[in-house]
Amino acid sequence: MDRLKDALLDYHERSKHRVNFYAPGPGGLDWATQPDPFRVFHDAPRVGLPLAADTLATRYNDLRCGALPPARAFDLFSLAILFELSLGLSAWKSYGAQRWALRCNPSSGNLHPTESYLLCPALPGLSAGVYHYVSRDHALEHRATVDDPRWTEAFSENGVLVGISSIHWREAWKYGMRAWRYCQHDCGHVIAAVSYAAAALGWQTRLVEAAADDAVADLLGLGRSEDFGEAEREAPDALLWIGNPESRPDLERMTTALEKAQWHGRANRLSSGHVAWPDIDAIHRATHKPRTREATSPDPQQRPSPDTPALDLGFATIARQRRSAVNFDGNTFIGKTAFFSMLACLLVHRDTPPWNALTSAAAVHAALLVHRVDSLEAGLYLLVRNPDALPDIKQSLRPEWLWRKTGPDDLPLYFLLPYDLRAAAKFICCHQDIGADSCFAVGMIARFEMALKQPWRYRHLFWECGMLGQALYLEAEAAGVRATGIGCFFDDEMHALLGVKGHAWQSLYHFTVGGAVDDHRLSACPPYEVQA
Ligand SMILES: Cc1cc2nc3c(=O)[nH]c(=O)nc-3n(C[C@H](O)[C@H](O)[C@H](O)COP(=O)(O)O)c2cc1C
């Protein structure tokens, strides 16, 4: 275990951006080897999905308040909506001769390392098996046809599994060593995106936390050398159970049933050449997850009910209009009530998306550098997302912090320091203006020592950060402002600001929310050709 811990710490420290030197990267972009953002499996039978999201009446505000609509039947039509509003394209953008797709899920550098799969029993419109989702075409590729009653029995109740994997090279091509962290953030964003879209269909989502990486790889067909050949491999990330939250599918039975499955398709090669990043291979190995006991969901926590947001829109609209701001105006203020409501939506609530997907208690807290919130003093605040962590976190930060409870009674928000932190936020966000021009910037502070005890939890901490990010993205849209994830930050400068010493707590992701300035040089086109 010490060996794994050392490997983890080695990667964590060397993948930090520092004021005087950034984490090792490629030193420039080799456009000749730019990875294809879309994976396909050639010759796998395809199921085209209907573009059905516009038929969905669910309002975003109901979801964030935990008021899910009646559960839809699991069929092709509903599953098409699930994918369209979580991993589907949301627009094509162009500038001059360049054209690129945006998706409902964000991604560092828009590189989209995450791939997704559907595992299902026979359903109306879909035969049983394993499918790969192609967001570009809004289609499912039938990777494995399973004709074994044990497969169907393994699902036990009404429900399906969504599988998630990552192609690390897609991020490493641009970001080098730190790219592995971004792959994990992106995975967290996807977990949350799936949880919201499933909730909009009345379905609960749970991470199958017990699953070993090897089991996830087997179920998604990721180890099948004959299908990958020279193509870039996918690393197994997670399985999400969408269905009755009290039951779980029998993964061993499914794996056995897959032994006689018929697999289809060959993975496309994404780049003509690759640069090896041994540090990424090393952290991937160090954080390999064995099978563990199924965690029980955390107890429901009291939280203030969020106020209706400024834009009370349908979930489909919010999910598809989500964008990252490239610049903030440096003028916009958000209201105090809207701010508190956003923070309330970051607290774990068992059956409310996206937190219903998590089966462990909150391990990440939000340090808020508040610049422009109406009637709220500028300065440093801390949202303690798990009350059990308060004594420890208090002891681990600067002794001079005020710890003045602020906001609604049941919002665990503390005011630490009155100060204009705009320059500090910009500096910490690798000198990016959006740190200062936002209404507020966030540093996500994780209980890192749990990763040192169980290295696979390092990945889960990043996922939880990504989930917080996805919640903030949607909350910002609903409040009439915009957000941007910040993967580029000086880790130890944030630690110095807070007074964090050692490795008990570490800042793993940053975020900004503010009034966006649009880039009018870009043109936008709809995500999909309208079907006849
Ligand atoms: C993990 C992560 C890290 C990111 N880091 C930055 C960043 O440091 N600076 C920035 O301007 N945008 C950052 N972004 C925003 C991405 O560039 C953006 O998601 C991507 O271009 C796709 O655009 P969209 O979010 O509008 O779909 C980040 C996004 C994610 C998910």
Coordinates of C-alpha atoms and ligand atoms in Angstrom, one line a residue:
M1 CA 0.0 0.0 0.0
D2 CA 2.9 2.4 0.8
R3 CA 4.1 1.9 -2.8
L4 CA 0.8 3.0 -4.2
K5 CA 0.6 5.9 -1.8
D6 CA 4.1 7.0 -2.8
A7 CA 3.1 6.7 -6.5
L8 CA 0.0 8.7 -5.9
L9 CA 1.8 11.5 -4.0
D10 CA 4.5 11.5 -6.6
Y11 CA 1.9 12.1 -9.4
H12 CA -0.1 14.6 -7.3
E13 CA 2.9 16.7 -6.5
R14 CA 4.5 16.6 -9.9
S15 CA 1.2 17.3 -11.7
K16 CA 0.7 20.5 -9.8
H17 CA 1.0 23.8 -11.7
R18 CA 3.4 26.0 -9.8
V19 CA 4.0 29.7 -10.2
N20 CA 7.5 29.2 -11.6
F21 CA 6.9 26.1 -13.7
Y22 CA 3.8 24.4 -15.0
A23 CA 3.3 20.6 -14.8
P24 CA 5.1 18.8 -17.6
G25 CA 3.2 19.2 -20.9
P26 CA 3.9 18.6 -24.6
G27 CA 5.4 22.1 -25.0
G28 CA 3.2 22.8 -28.1
L29 CA 0.4 21.3 -30.0
D30 CA 1.1 18.8 -32.7
W31 CA -1.9 19.3 -34.9
A32 CA -0.9 16.3 -37.1
T33 CA -1.7 14.0 -34.2
Q34 CA -4.8 15.8 -32.8
P35 CA -7.1 13.0 -31.6
D36 CA -10.5 12.4 -33.2
P37 CA -13.1 13.5 -30.6
F38 CA -15.4 10.8 -31.7
R39 CA -14.9 7.1 -31.1
V40 CA -16.8 4.7 -33.3
F41 CA -16.8 0.9 -33.6
H42 CA -16.7 0.1 -37.4
D43 CA -19.1 -2.5 -38.5
A44 CA -21.0 -2.7 -35.2
P45 CA -24.8 -2.6 -36.0
R46 CA -26.3 0.8 -35.2
V47 CA -29.5 1.9 -33.6
G48 CA -30.3 5.5 -34.5
L49 CA -31.9 7.3 -31.6
P50 CA -34.8 9.7 -32.0
L51 CA -34.2 13.4 -31.1
A52 CA -36.9 13.4 -28.4
A53 CA -35.7 15.8 -25.7
D54 CA -38.1 18.5 -26.8
T55 CA -41.0 16.3 -25.7
L56 CA -39.7 16.4 -22.1
A57 CA -41.8 18.7 -19.8
T58 CA -39.7 18.4 -16.6
R59 CA -38.5 21.7 -15.2
Y60 CA -35.0 22.2 -13.9
N61 CA -36.3 23.7 -10.7
D62 CA -38.2 20.6 -9.8
L63 CA -35.1 18.4 -10.2
R64 CA -32.9 20.6 -8.0
C65 CA -35.7 20.5 -5.4
G66 CA -35.8 16.7 -5.6
A67 CA -39.3 16.6 -7.1
L68 CA -38.8 14.0 -9.8
P69 CA -41.6 13.3 -12.3
P70 CA -43.2 9.8 -12.4
A71 CA -40.7 7.2 -13.7
R72 CA -40.9 6.6 -17.4
A73 CA -40.8 3.1 -18.8
F74 CA -37.3 2.0 -20.0
D75 CA -37.5 2.0 -23.7
L76 CA -35.6 3.3 -26.7
F77 CA -37.4 6.6 -26.7
S78 CA -36.7 7.5 -23.0
L79 CA -33.1 6.2 -23.2
A80 CA -32.6 8.4 -26.3
I81 CA -33.6 11.4 -24.1
L82 CA -31.2 10.2 -21.4
F83 CA -28.2 10.3 -23.7
E84 CA -29.3 13.4 -25.6
L85 CA -29.4 15.5 -22.5
S86 CA -26.3 14.2 -20.8
L87 CA -23.7 13.3 -23.4
G88 CA -25.3 14.5 -26.6
L89 CA -24.2 17.4 -28.7
S90 CA -25.6 20.8 -27.8
A91 CA -24.3 22.8 -30.8
W92 CA -21.7 23.1 -33.5
K93 CA -19.6 26.2 -33.3
S94 CA -17.4 27.6 -36.1
Y95 CA -14.8 30.3 -36.6
G96 CA -13.4 30.7 -40.1
A97 CA -12.7 27.2 -41.5
Q98 CA -12.7 25.6 -38.0
R99 CA -15.8 23.8 -36.8
W100 CA -16.2 22.0 -33.5
A101 CA -19.0 20.4 -31.5
L102 CA -20.1 21.3 -28.0
R103 CA -21.8 18.8 -25.8
C104 CA -24.1 18.8 -22.8
N105 CA -21.2 17.7 -20.7
P106 CA -18.2 20.1 -20.6
S107 CA -14.6 19.0 -21.0
S108 CA -11.2 20.5 -20.3
G109 CA -10.0 21.9 -23.7
N110 CA -13.2 20.5 -25.3
L111 CA -11.2 17.3 -25.8
H112 CA -13.8 14.9 -24.4
P113 CA -11.9 11.9 -23.2
T114 CA -15.0 10.3 -21.8
E115 CA -16.9 7.5 -23.7
S116 CA -20.2 6.1 -22.6
Y117 CA -22.0 2.8 -22.8
L118 CA -25.5 1.4 -22.2
L119 CA -26.0 -2.1 -20.7
C120 CA -29.6 -3.3 -20.8
P121 CA -31.9 -6.3 -20.9
A122 CA -34.2 -6.5 -23.9
L123 CA -36.4 -3.4 -23.9
P124 CA -39.0 -2.0 -26.4
G125 CA -36.9 -0.9 -29.4
L126 CA -33.6 -2.3 -28.1
S127 CA -32.3 -5.9 -27.9
A128 CA -30.3 -7.1 -24.9
G129 CA -26.6 -6.3 -24.7
V130 CA -23.9 -3.7 -24.5
Y131 CA -24.0 -0.5 -26.6
H132 CA -21.6 2.3 -27.2
Y133 CA -23.0 5.8 -27.5
V134 CA -21.8 8.0 -30.4
S135 CA -22.7 11.5 -29.5
R136 CA -21.9 12.9 -33.0
D137 CA -24.6 10.8 -34.6
H138 CA -26.9 10.3 -31.5
A139 CA -26.7 6.6 -32.1
L140 CA -26.0 3.4 -30.2
E141 CA -23.5 0.9 -31.6
H142 CA -24.4 -2.6 -30.6
R143 CA -21.1 -3.9 -29.2
A144 CA -22.3 -7.2 -27.7
T145 CA -25.5 -9.2 -28.4
V146 CA -26.3 -11.3 -25.4
D147 CA -28.8 -14.1 -25.7
D148 CA -28.5 -15.6 -22.2
P149 CA -31.3 -15.5 -19.6
R150 CA -28.8 -14.8 -16.9
W151 CA -28.1 -11.4 -18.5
T152 CA -31.7 -10.4 -18.1
E153 CA -32.0 -11.9 -14.6
A154 CA -28.9 -10.0 -13.5
F155 CA -30.7 -6.7 -13.9
S156 CA -33.2 -8.0 -11.3
E157 CA -35.5 -5.1 -11.5
N158 CA -36.5 -2.5 -14.0
G159 CA -33.2 -0.6 -14.7
V160 CA -30.2 -0.2 -16.9
L161 CA -26.5 0.5 -16.5
V162 CA -24.6 3.4 -18.0
G163 CA -20.8 2.6 -18.2
I164 CA -18.1 5.3 -18.4
S165 CA -14.6 5.0 -19.7
S166 CA -11.8 7.5 -20.5
I167 CA -9.3 7.8 -23.3
H168 CA -6.4 9.5 -21.5
W169 CA -4.5 10.2 -24.7
R170 CA -7.2 12.7 -25.9
E171 CA -6.4 15.0 -22.9
A172 CA -2.7 14.1 -22.7
W173 CA -2.2 15.3 -26.3
K174 CA -2.7 18.8 -25.1
Y175 CA -2.1 18.9 -21.4
G176 CA 0.5 16.2 -20.8
M177 CA 0.9 14.9 -17.2
R178 CA -1.9 16.9 -15.6
A179 CA -4.3 15.5 -18.2
W180 CA -5.2 12.5 -16.1
R181 CA -6.7 14.8 -13.5
Y182 CA -8.9 16.4 -16.2
C183 CA -10.1 13.0 -17.3
Q184 CA -11.3 12.4 -13.8
H185 CA -13.0 15.8 -13.6
D186 CA -14.7 15.1 -16.9
C187 CA -15.9 11.8 -15.6
G188 CA -17.5 13.5 -12.6
H189 CA -19.2 16.0 -14.9
V190 CA -20.6 13.0 -16.8
I191 CA -21.8 11.2 -13.7
A192 CA -23.7 14.4 -12.7
A193 CA -25.0 15.0 -16.3
V194 CA -26.4 11.4 -16.4
S195 CA -27.9 11.8 -13.0
Y196 CA -29.8 15.0 -13.9
A197 CA -31.0 13.6 -17.2
A198 CA -32.1 10.4 -15.6
A199 CA -34.0 12.3 -12.9
A200 CA -35.7 14.3 -15.6
L201 CA -37.2 11.0 -16.7
G202 CA -38.1 10.1 -13.1
W203 CA -35.2 7.7 -12.6
Q204 CA -32.8 7.4 -9.7
T205 CA -29.1 7.0 -10.3
R206 CA -26.5 5.3 -8.1
L207 CA -22.8 4.8 -8.7
V208 CA -22.0 1.0 -8.4
E209 CA -19.2 1.8 -6.0
A210 CA -18.4 -1.8 -5.2
A211 CA -17.4 -2.7 -8.8
A212 CA -13.8 -3.4 -9.5
D213 CA -12.2 -1.7 -12.5
D214 CA -11.5 -5.1 -14.1
A215 CA -15.2 -5.9 -13.8
V216 CA -16.2 -2.6 -15.5
A217 CA -13.6 -3.2 -18.2
D218 CA -15.0 -6.8 -18.8
L219 CA -18.6 -5.5 -19.0
L220 CA -17.7 -2.7 -21.4
G221 CA -15.5 -4.9 -23.6
L222 CA -12.5 -2.7 -23.0
G223 CA -10.0 -5.5 -22.7
R224 CA -10.8 -7.0 -26.2
S225 CA -7.5 -6.6 -28.0
E226 CA -9.1 -8.1 -31.1
D227 CA -11.5 -5.2 -31.3
F228 CA -9.0 -2.4 -30.4
G229 CA -6.0 -3.5 -32.4
E230 CA -3.9 -0.3 -32.8
A231 CA -6.7 2.0 -31.6
E232 CA -6.3 3.9 -28.3
R233 CA -7.5 1.9 -25.3
E234 CA -10.2 3.1 -22.9
A235 CA -9.6 3.0 -19.1
P236 CA -12.6 1.8 -17.1
D237 CA -14.1 4.5 -14.9
A238 CA -17.6 3.7 -13.5
L239 CA -20.9 2.0 -13.8
L240 CA -24.1 3.9 -13.0
W241 CA -27.2 2.0 -12.0
I242 CA -30.3 3.7 -13.2
G243 CA -33.4 2.2 -11.7
N244 CA -34.6 1.0 -8.3
P245 CA -32.1 2.5 -5.9
E246 CA -32.7 -0.3 -3.4
S247 CA -31.4 -3.0 -5.8
R248 CA -28.2 -3.4 -7.7
P249 CA -27.5 -5.6 -10.8
D250 CA -25.6 -8.8 -10.3
L251 CA -22.3 -7.9 -12.1
E252 CA -20.8 -11.4 -11.8
R253 CA -23.9 -12.9 -13.4
M254 CA -23.7 -10.4 -16.2
T255 CA -20.0 -11.1 -16.8
T256 CA -20.7 -14.8 -17.0
A257 CA -23.6 -14.2 -19.4
L258 CA -21.2 -12.1 -21.6
E259 CA -18.9 -15.1 -22.1
K260 CA -21.1 -16.4 -24.9
A261 CA -22.0 -13.0 -26.2
Q262 CA -21.3 -12.0 -29.8
W263 CA -19.2 -8.9 -30.0
H264 CA -19.3 -6.5 -33.0
G265 CA -17.2 -3.7 -34.3
R266 CA -13.6 -2.5 -34.3
A267 CA -12.5 0.7 -32.6
N268 CA -11.3 3.6 -34.8
R269 CA -7.8 4.9 -34.3
L270 CA -8.0 8.5 -33.0
S271 CA -4.4 9.7 -33.7
S272 CA -1.8 8.8 -36.2
G273 CA 0.9 9.1 -33.5
H274 CA 1.2 9.1 -29.8
V275 CA 3.5 10.5 -27.1
A276 CA 4.0 8.3 -24.1
W277 CA 3.1 9.8 -20.7
P278 CA 4.5 7.1 -18.3
D279 CA 3.3 9.3 -15.3
I280 CA -0.3 8.8 -16.5
D281 CA 0.2 5.1 -16.8
A282 CA 1.7 5.0 -13.3
I283 CA -1.2 6.9 -11.6
H284 CA -3.7 4.8 -13.5
R285 CA -2.0 1.7 -12.1
A286 CA -1.7 3.2 -8.6
T287 CA -5.4 4.1 -8.4
H288 CA -6.7 0.8 -9.8
K289 CA -9.8 -0.1 -8.0
P290 CA -10.4 -3.6 -6.5
R291 CA -13.8 -4.9 -5.7
T292 CA -15.0 -3.3 -2.5
R293 CA -18.1 -3.5 -0.3
E294 CA -21.2 -1.7 -1.5
A295 CA -21.4 1.6 0.4
T296 CA -24.7 2.6 1.9
S297 CA -26.0 6.0 0.8
P298 CA -25.3 8.7 3.3
D299 CA -28.1 9.8 5.6
P300 CA -30.4 12.4 4.2
Q301 CA -29.1 15.8 5.2
Q302 CA -31.2 18.8 6.1
R303 CA -30.7 21.6 3.6
P304 CA -32.5 24.8 2.9
S305 CA -34.9 24.6 -0.1
P306 CA -33.5 26.5 -2.9
D307 CA -35.6 29.5 -4.2
T308 CA -37.0 29.3 -7.7
P309 CA -34.2 30.5 -10.0
A310 CA -34.4 33.7 -12.1
L311 CA -35.0 31.6 -15.3
D312 CA -37.5 28.9 -14.4
L313 CA -36.8 26.8 -17.6
G314 CA -37.3 23.3 -18.7
F315 CA -34.5 20.9 -17.9
A316 CA -33.9 20.2 -21.6
T317 CA -33.3 23.9 -22.3
I318 CA -30.9 24.3 -19.4
A319 CA -29.0 21.1 -20.2
R320 CA -28.5 22.2 -23.8
Q321 CA -27.8 25.9 -23.2
R322 CA -25.1 25.1 -20.7
R323 CA -21.8 26.7 -21.9
S324 CA -18.5 27.8 -20.4
A325 CA -17.9 31.5 -20.3
V326 CA -14.7 32.5 -22.0
N327 CA -14.8 35.9 -20.4
F328 CA -16.7 37.6 -17.6
D329 CA -17.7 41.3 -17.7
G330 CA -16.4 42.2 -14.3
N331 CA -19.6 44.1 -13.5
T332 CA -22.5 41.6 -13.0
F333 CA -23.7 41.1 -9.5
I334 CA -25.8 38.1 -8.5
G335 CA -28.4 38.4 -5.8
K336 CA -27.7 37.1 -2.3
T337 CA -30.7 34.8 -2.3
A338 CA -29.7 33.3 -5.7
F339 CA -26.2 32.7 -4.4
F340 CA -27.5 30.9 -1.3
S341 CA -29.8 28.8 -3.4
M342 CA -26.9 27.8 -5.7
L343 CA -24.9 26.7 -2.6
A344 CA -27.9 24.8 -1.2
C345 CA -27.9 22.8 -4.4
L346 CA -24.3 21.7 -3.7
L347 CA -25.3 19.9 -0.5
V348 CA -25.8 16.2 -0.6
H349 CA -29.4 15.2 -0.7
R350 CA -30.0 11.5 -1.2
D351 CA -32.6 11.3 -3.9
T352 CA -31.9 14.6 -5.5
P353 CA -29.6 14.9 -8.6
P354 CA -26.7 14.9 -9.0
W355 CA -26.0 13.8 -5.4
N356 CA -28.2 10.7 -5.6
A357 CA -25.4 9.1 -7.8
L358 CA -22.9 9.2 -4.9
T359 CA -23.0 6.5 -2.3
S360 CA -20.3 8.1 0.0
A361 CA -20.6 11.1 2.3
A362 CA -19.5 14.4 0.8
A363 CA -15.7 14.7 1.0
V364 CA -15.2 17.9 -0.9
H365 CA -15.9 21.4 0.4
A366 CA -16.2 24.7 -1.4
A367 CA -13.9 27.7 -0.6
L368 CA -15.6 30.7 -2.1
L369 CA -13.8 33.8 -3.2
V370 CA -16.8 36.2 -3.3
H371 CA -16.4 39.3 -5.4
R372 CA -19.8 40.4 -6.6
V373 CA -22.8 39.1 -4.6
D374 CA -25.4 41.7 -3.7
S375 CA -25.5 42.7 0.0
L376 CA -22.8 40.1 0.8
E377 CA -19.4 41.3 1.9
A378 CA -16.6 40.5 -0.5
G379 CA -14.1 38.0 0.9
L380 CA -13.4 34.3 1.7
Y381 CA -16.3 32.0 2.6
L382 CA -16.4 28.2 3.2
L383 CA -19.3 25.9 2.4
V384 CA -18.8 22.9 4.7
R385 CA -20.7 20.2 2.7
N386 CA -20.4 17.6 5.4
P387 CA -20.9 18.8 9.0
D388 CA -18.8 16.0 10.4
A389 CA -15.8 17.6 8.7
L390 CA -16.1 21.0 10.4
P391 CA -13.8 20.4 13.5
D392 CA -11.1 18.9 11.3
I393 CA -11.2 21.5 8.6
K394 CA -11.3 24.3 11.2
Q395 CA -8.1 22.9 12.7
S396 CA -6.4 22.5 9.3
L397 CA -6.9 26.1 8.1
R398 CA -5.5 29.4 9.3
P399 CA -6.2 29.9 13.0
E400 CA -7.1 33.6 12.4
W401 CA -10.2 32.9 10.2
L402 CA -13.4 34.3 11.6
W403 CA -15.7 31.3 11.1
R404 CA -18.8 33.5 11.3
K405 CA -21.9 31.6 10.3
T406 CA -23.6 33.4 7.4
G407 CA -26.8 32.9 5.3
P408 CA -29.8 30.7 6.0
D409 CA -29.7 28.7 9.3
D410 CA -29.4 25.3 7.6
L411 CA -26.8 26.4 5.0
P412 CA -23.4 25.5 6.5
L413 CA -21.7 28.6 5.1
Y414 CA -19.0 30.4 7.1
F415 CA -17.4 33.8 6.5
L416 CA -13.7 33.5 7.0
L417 CA -12.2 36.8 5.9
P418 CA -13.5 40.2 4.6
Y419 CA -11.2 41.1 1.7
D420 CA -11.1 42.0 -2.0
L421 CA -9.8 38.7 -3.3
R422 CA -10.1 39.5 -7.1
A423 CA -6.3 39.7 -7.6
A424 CA -5.8 36.6 -5.6
A425 CA -8.4 34.7 -7.6
K426 CA -6.9 35.7 -10.9
F427 CA -3.5 34.7 -9.7
I428 CA -4.5 31.3 -8.3
C429 CA -6.4 30.6 -11.6
C430 CA -3.0 30.7 -13.5
H431 CA -3.5 34.4 -14.1
Q432 CA -6.8 33.9 -16.0
D433 CA -8.9 37.1 -15.9
I434 CA -12.1 35.1 -15.3
G435 CA -10.9 34.5 -11.7
A436 CA -11.2 38.2 -10.9
D437 CA -14.0 39.2 -13.3
S438 CA -16.4 36.5 -12.0
C439 CA -19.1 37.1 -9.3
F440 CA -17.3 34.4 -7.3
A441 CA -14.6 31.8 -7.7
V442 CA -14.5 28.5 -6.0
G443 CA -11.6 26.3 -4.8
M444 CA -12.8 22.7 -4.1
I445 CA -11.0 21.4 -1.0
A446 CA -11.0 17.6 -0.7
R447 CA -10.2 15.4 2.3
F448 CA -7.2 14.1 0.6
E449 CA -6.0 11.7 3.3
M450 CA -8.7 9.3 2.3
A451 CA -7.0 8.9 -1.0
L452 CA -3.8 8.2 0.7
K453 CA -5.5 5.3 2.6
Q454 CA -7.3 3.9 -0.4
P455 CA -5.7 5.3 -3.6
W456 CA -8.6 4.5 -5.9
R457 CA -10.5 7.2 -3.9
Y458 CA -8.2 9.8 -5.5
R459 CA -10.3 9.3 -8.6
H460 CA -13.6 9.6 -6.7
L461 CA -12.5 12.9 -5.1
F462 CA -12.0 14.3 -8.6
W463 CA -15.3 12.9 -9.7
E464 CA -17.1 14.6 -6.7
C465 CA -15.4 17.9 -7.8
G466 CA -16.6 17.4 -11.3
M467 CA -20.1 16.8 -10.0
L468 CA -20.0 20.0 -8.0
G469 CA -18.9 21.7 -11.2
Q470 CA -21.8 20.3 -13.2
A471 CA -24.2 21.5 -10.5
L472 CA -22.7 24.9 -10.6
Y473 CA -22.9 25.0 -14.5
L474 CA -26.6 24.3 -14.4
E475 CA -27.3 26.6 -11.5
A476 CA -25.4 29.4 -13.2
E477 CA -27.6 29.0 -16.3
A478 CA -30.7 29.0 -14.3
A479 CA -29.6 32.2 -12.4
G480 CA -29.1 34.0 -15.8
V481 CA -25.3 34.0 -15.5
R482 CA -22.7 31.5 -16.7
A483 CA -19.9 29.3 -15.3
T484 CA -16.5 28.0 -16.3
G485 CA -14.5 25.0 -14.9
I486 CA -10.9 25.9 -14.0
G487 CA -8.5 23.0 -14.3
C488 CA -5.5 25.4 -14.6
F489 CA -4.7 26.7 -11.1
F490 CA -1.7 26.9 -8.9
D491 CA -2.5 24.3 -6.3
D492 CA -0.2 25.4 -3.6
E493 CA -1.1 29.0 -3.9
M494 CA -4.6 28.1 -3.0
H495 CA -3.3 26.1 -0.1
A496 CA -1.2 29.0 1.1
L497 CA -4.3 31.3 1.0
L498 CA -6.3 28.9 3.1
G499 CA -3.5 27.9 5.4
V500 CA -3.6 24.3 4.3
K501 CA -0.4 22.4 5.3
G502 CA 0.6 18.8 4.5
H503 CA -1.7 16.5 2.6
A504 CA -4.7 16.1 4.8
W505 CA -6.6 18.5 2.6
Q506 CA -5.9 19.5 -1.0
S507 CA -7.5 21.7 -3.6
L508 CA -8.5 19.6 -6.6
Y509 CA -10.6 21.8 -8.9
H510 CA -11.5 25.4 -9.3
F511 CA -14.6 27.1 -10.7
T512 CA -15.9 30.5 -11.6
V513 CA -19.4 32.0 -12.0
G514 CA -20.2 35.4 -13.5
G515 CA -21.8 37.6 -16.2
A516 CA -20.5 36.1 -19.5
V517 CA -19.2 38.2 -22.4
D518 CA -20.1 36.3 -25.6
D519 CA -17.6 36.0 -28.5
H520 CA -19.7 37.2 -31.4
R521 CA -17.0 36.1 -33.9
L522 CA -18.2 32.5 -33.4
S523 CA -21.2 31.1 -35.4
A524 CA -23.5 28.5 -33.9
C525 CA -25.4 25.7 -35.7
P526 CA -27.9 23.2 -34.3
P527 CA -26.4 20.0 -32.8
Y528 CA -28.1 17.6 -35.2
E529 CA -29.6 17.7 -38.7
V530 CA -33.4 17.9 -38.2
Q531 CA -34.8 14.4 -38.9
A532 CA -37.3 14.1 -41.7
Ligands
LIG1 C1 -12.2 19.9 -16.0 C2 -12.3 21.2 -16.7 C3 -11.3 22.1 -16.7 C4 -11.4 23.3 -17.4 N1 -10.5 24.3 -17.2 C5 -10.6 25.5 -17.9 C6 -9.7 26.6 -17.6 O1 -8.7 26.4 -16.8 N2 -9.9 27.7 -18.2 C7 -11.0 27.9 -19.1 O2 -11.1 29.0 -19.6 N3 -11.9 27.0 -19.3 C8 -11.7 25.8 -18.7 N4 -12.7 24.8 -18.9 C9 -13.8 25.0 -19.8 C10 -13.6 24.2 -21.1 O3 -12.7 24.8 -21.9 C11 -15.0 24.0 -21.8 O4 -15.8 23.1 -21.0 C12 -14.8 23.4 -23.2 O5 -14.2 24.3 -24.0 C13 -16.2 23.0 -23.8 O6 -17.0 24.2 -23.8 P1 -18.4 24.1 -23.1 O7 -18.2 24.0 -21.6 O8 -19.1 25.5 -23.5 O9 -19.2 23.0 -23.7 C14 -12.6 23.6 -18.2 C15 -13.6 22.6 -18.2 C16 -13.5 21.4 -17.5 C17 -14.6 20.4 -17.6

